[in-house]
mmCIF file of C-alpha atoms in Angstrom:
data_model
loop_
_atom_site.group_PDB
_atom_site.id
_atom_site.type_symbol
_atom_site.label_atom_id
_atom_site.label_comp_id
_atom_site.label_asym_id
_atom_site.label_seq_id
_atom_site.Cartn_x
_atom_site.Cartn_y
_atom_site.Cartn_z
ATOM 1 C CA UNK I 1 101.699 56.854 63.772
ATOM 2 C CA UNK I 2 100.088 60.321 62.795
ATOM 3 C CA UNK I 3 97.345 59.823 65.773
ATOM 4 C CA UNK I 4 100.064 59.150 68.212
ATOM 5 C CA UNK I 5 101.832 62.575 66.878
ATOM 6 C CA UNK I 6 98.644 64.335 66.932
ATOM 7 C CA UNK I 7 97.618 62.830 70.942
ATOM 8 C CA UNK I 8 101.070 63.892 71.935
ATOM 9 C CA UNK I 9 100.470 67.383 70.558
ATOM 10 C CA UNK I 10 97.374 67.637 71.991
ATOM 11 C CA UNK I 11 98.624 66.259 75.819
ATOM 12 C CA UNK I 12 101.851 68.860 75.760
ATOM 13 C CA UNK I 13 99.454 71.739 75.072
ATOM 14 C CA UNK I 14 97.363 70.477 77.497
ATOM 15 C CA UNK I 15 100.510 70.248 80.236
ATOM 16 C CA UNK I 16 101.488 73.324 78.995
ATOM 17 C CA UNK I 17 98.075 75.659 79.266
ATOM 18 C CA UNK I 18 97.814 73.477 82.955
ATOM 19 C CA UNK I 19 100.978 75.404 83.805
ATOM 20 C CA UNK I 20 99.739 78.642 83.042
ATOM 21 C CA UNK I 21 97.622 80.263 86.006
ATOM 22 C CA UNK I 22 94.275 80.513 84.339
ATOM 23 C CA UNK I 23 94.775 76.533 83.427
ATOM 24 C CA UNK I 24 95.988 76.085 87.172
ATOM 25 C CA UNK I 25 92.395 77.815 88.261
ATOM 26 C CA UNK I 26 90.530 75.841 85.399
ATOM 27 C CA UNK I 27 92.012 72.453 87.269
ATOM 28 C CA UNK I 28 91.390 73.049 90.760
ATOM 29 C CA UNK I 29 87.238 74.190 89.820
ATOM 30 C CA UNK I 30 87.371 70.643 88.050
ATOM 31 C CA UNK I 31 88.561 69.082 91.097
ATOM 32 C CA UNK I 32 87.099 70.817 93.569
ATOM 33 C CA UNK I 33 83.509 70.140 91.650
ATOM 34 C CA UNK I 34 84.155 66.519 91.327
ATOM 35 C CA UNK I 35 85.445 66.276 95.093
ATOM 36 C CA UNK I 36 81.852 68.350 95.728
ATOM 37 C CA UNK I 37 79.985 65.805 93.594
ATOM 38 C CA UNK I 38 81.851 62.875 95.358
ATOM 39 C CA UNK I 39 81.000 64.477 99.024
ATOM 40 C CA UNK I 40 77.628 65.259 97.756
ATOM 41 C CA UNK I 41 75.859 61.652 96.222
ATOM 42 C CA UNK I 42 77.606 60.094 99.264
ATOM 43 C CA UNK I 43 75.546 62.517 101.981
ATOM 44 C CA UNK I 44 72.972 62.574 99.668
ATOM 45 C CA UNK I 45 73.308 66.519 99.690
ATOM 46 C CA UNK I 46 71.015 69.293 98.015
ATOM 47 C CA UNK I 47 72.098 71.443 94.713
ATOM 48 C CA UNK I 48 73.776 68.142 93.349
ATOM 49 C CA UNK I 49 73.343 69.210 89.841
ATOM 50 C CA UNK I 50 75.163 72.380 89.849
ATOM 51 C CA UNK I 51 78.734 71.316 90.565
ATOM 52 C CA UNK I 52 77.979 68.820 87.726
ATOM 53 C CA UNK I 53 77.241 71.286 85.118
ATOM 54 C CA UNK I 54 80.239 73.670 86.403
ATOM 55 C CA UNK I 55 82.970 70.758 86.266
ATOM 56 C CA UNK I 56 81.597 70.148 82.650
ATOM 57 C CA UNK I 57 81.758 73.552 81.611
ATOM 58 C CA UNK I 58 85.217 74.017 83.223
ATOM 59 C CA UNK I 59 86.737 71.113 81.096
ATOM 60 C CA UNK I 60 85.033 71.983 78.201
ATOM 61 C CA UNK I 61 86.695 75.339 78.665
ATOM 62 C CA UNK I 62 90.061 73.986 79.592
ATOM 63 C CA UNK I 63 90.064 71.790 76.142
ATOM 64 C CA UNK I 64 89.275 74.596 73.974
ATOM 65 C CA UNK I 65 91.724 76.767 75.654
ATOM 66 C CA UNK I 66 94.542 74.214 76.044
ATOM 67 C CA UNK I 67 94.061 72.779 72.431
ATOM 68 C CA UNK I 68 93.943 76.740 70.969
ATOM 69 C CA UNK I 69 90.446 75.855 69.471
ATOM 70 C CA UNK I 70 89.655 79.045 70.554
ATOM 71 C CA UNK I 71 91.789 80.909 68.076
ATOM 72 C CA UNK I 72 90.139 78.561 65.086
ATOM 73 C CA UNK I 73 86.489 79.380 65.969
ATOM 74 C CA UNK I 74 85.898 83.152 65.969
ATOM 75 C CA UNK I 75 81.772 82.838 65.448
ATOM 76 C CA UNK I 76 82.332 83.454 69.887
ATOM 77 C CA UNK I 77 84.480 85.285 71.980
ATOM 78 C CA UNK I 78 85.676 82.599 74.192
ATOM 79 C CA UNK I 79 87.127 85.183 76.800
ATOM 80 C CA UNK I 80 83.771 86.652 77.025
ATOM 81 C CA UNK I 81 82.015 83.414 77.345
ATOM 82 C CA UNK I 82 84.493 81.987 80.335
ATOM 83 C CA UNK I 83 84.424 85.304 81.953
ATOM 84 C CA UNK I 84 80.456 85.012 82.203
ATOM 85 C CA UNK I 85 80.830 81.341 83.094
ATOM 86 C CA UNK I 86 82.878 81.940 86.076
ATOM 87 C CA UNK I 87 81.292 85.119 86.882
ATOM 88 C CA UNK I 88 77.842 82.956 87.424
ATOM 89 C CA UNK I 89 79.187 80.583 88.765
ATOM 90 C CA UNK I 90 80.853 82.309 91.809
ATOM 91 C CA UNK I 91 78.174 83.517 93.621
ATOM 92 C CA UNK I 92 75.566 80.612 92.507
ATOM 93 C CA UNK I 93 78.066 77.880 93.923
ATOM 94 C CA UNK I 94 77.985 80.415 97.075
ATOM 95 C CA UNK I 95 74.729 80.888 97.577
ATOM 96 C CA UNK I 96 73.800 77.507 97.140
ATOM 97 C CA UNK I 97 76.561 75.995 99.474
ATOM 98 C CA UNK I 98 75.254 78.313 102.342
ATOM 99 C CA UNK I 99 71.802 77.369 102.158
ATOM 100 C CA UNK I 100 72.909 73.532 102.095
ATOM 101 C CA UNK I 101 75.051 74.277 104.869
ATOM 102 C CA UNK I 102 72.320 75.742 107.064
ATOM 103 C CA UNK I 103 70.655 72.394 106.404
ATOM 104 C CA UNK I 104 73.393 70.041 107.509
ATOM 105 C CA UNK I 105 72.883 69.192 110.566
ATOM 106 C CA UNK I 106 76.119 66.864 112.014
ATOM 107 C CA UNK I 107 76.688 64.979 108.870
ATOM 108 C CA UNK I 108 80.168 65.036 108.440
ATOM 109 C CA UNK I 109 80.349 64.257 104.331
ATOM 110 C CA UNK I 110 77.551 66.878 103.345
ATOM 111 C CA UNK I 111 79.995 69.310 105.539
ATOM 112 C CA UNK I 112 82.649 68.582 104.106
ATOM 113 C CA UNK I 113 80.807 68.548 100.405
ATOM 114 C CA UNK I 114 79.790 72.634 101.381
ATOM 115 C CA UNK I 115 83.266 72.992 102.801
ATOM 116 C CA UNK I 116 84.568 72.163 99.019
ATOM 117 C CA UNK I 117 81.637 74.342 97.300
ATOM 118 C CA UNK I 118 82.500 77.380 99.459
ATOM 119 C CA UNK I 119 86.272 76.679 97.941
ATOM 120 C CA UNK I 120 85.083 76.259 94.711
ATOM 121 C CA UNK I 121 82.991 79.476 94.747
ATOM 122 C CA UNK I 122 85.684 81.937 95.987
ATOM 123 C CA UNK I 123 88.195 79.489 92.711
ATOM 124 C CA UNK I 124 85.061 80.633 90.450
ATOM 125 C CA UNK I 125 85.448 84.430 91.084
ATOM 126 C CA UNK I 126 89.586 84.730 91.448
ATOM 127 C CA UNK I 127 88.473 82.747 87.290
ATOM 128 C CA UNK I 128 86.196 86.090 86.787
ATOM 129 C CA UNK I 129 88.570 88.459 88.450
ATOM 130 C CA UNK I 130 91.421 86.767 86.395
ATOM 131 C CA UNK I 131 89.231 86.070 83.058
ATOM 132 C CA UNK I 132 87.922 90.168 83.446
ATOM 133 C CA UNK I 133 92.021 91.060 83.379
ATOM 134 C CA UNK I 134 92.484 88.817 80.498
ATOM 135 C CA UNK I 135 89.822 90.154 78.210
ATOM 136 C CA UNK I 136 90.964 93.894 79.114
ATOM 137 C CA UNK I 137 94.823 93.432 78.362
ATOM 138 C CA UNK I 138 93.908 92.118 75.313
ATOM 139 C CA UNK I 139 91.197 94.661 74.263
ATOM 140 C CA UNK I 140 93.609 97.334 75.134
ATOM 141 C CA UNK I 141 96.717 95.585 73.799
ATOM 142 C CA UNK I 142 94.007 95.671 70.214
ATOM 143 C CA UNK I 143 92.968 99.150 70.345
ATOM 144 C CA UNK I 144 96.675 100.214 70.663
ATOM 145 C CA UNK I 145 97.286 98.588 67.500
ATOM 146 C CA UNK I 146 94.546 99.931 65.907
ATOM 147 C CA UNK I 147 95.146 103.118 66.940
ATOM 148 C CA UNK I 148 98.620 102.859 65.902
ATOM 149 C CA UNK I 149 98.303 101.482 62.854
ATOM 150 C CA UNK I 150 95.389 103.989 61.129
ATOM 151 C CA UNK I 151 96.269 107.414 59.505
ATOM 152 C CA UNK I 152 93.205 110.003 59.624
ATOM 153 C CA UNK I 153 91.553 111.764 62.468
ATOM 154 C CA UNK I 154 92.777 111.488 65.896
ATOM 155 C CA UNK I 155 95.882 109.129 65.256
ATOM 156 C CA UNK I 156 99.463 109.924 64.112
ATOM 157 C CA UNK I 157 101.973 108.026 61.916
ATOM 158 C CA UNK I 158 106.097 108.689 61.393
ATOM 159 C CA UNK I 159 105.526 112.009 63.507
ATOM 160 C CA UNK I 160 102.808 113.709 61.611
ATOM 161 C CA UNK I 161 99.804 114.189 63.636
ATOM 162 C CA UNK I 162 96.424 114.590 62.037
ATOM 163 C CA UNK I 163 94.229 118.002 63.308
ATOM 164 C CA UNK I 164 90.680 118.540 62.264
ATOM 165 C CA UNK I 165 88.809 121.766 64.217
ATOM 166 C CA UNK I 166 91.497 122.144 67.158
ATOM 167 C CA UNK I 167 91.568 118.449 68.379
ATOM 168 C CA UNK I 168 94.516 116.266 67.312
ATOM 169 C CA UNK I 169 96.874 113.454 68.704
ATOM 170 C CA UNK I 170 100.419 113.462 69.040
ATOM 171 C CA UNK I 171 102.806 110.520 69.661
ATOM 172 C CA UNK I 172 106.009 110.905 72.063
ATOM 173 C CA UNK I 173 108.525 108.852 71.676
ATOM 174 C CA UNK I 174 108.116 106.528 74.429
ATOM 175 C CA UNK I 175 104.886 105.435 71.924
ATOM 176 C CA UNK I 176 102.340 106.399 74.154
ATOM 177 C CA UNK I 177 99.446 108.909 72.377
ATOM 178 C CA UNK I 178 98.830 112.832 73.813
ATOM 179 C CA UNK I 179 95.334 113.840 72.636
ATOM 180 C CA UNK I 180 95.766 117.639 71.801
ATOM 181 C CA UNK I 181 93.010 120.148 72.112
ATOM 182 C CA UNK I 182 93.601 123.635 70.780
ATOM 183 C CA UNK I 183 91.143 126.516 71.438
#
């Protein structure tokens, strides 16, 4: 009864993270991959490997973002490591699809297979672009705590800013930090 409990966890955070718009982008590279691997051993196209390795990497990324196994394992910054993922990927899946298409000459399923890589490539950087915003609201949603939360040099607490050789910080109320520099 416990693995039942514990599948049924696992598939509603996995419905759940699939609703969210980086999970949305991590589903359509998997499909769009697997519909350029399908396209591809049927028209016996070039660069077959590549999608392969990308749709693995994208569901090994979706599990470990949809099961949270990226907040148990800190030893690598997961945000990091997508955001390079996708950032390689995009132009590579590019690249690639434009040379195969140059070399497709009236086959309709190796067309269609580029078609479906060009797709994929532009889904691979909107995943940078998007991964690249994620990894900055959260580094800036951490320094603001950290600034917030220290007492010494350059940061403020209850209204008392600290000052060392003209150069201090001030908080308004709206909780927003004024760097001060005195002459």
């Amino acid at each position: 009864m416990q693995s039942s409990e514990g599948e049924q966890g696992t598939l509603s955070a996995t419905i759940r993270y699939l609703k969210t718009r980086k999970g949305l982008t991590m589903a359509g590279e998997i499909v769009l991959c697997f519909l350029v691997l399908i396209c591809k051993a049927a028209s016996r196209g070039c660069f077959i490997g590549f999608p392969i390795v990308e749709m693995v990497w994208a569901a090994v990324f979706l599990i470990i973002f949809s099961w949270g196994l990226d907040k148990k394992f800190y030893e690598i910054h997961w945000l990091w490591s997508d955001f390079f993922r996708a950032l390689i990927a995009s132009p590579l899946l590019l690249i690639t699809s434009m040379v195969c298409f140059a070399h497709t000459y009236g086959d309709s399923t190796a067309i269609m297979a580029e078609i479906f890589a060009l797709g994929a490539g532009v889904l691979f950087g909107y995943d940078a672009l998007l991964g690249f915003s994620i990894v900055k609201d959260r580094r800036k949603a951490s320094t603001d705590q950290t600034t917030l939360g220290q007492s010494g040099f350059g940061a403020q607490q209850n209204g008392v800013g600290a000052q060392q050789n003209g150069v201090g910080a001030q908080q308004n109320g709206a909780g927003t930090i004024i760097i001060v520099i005195e002459k």
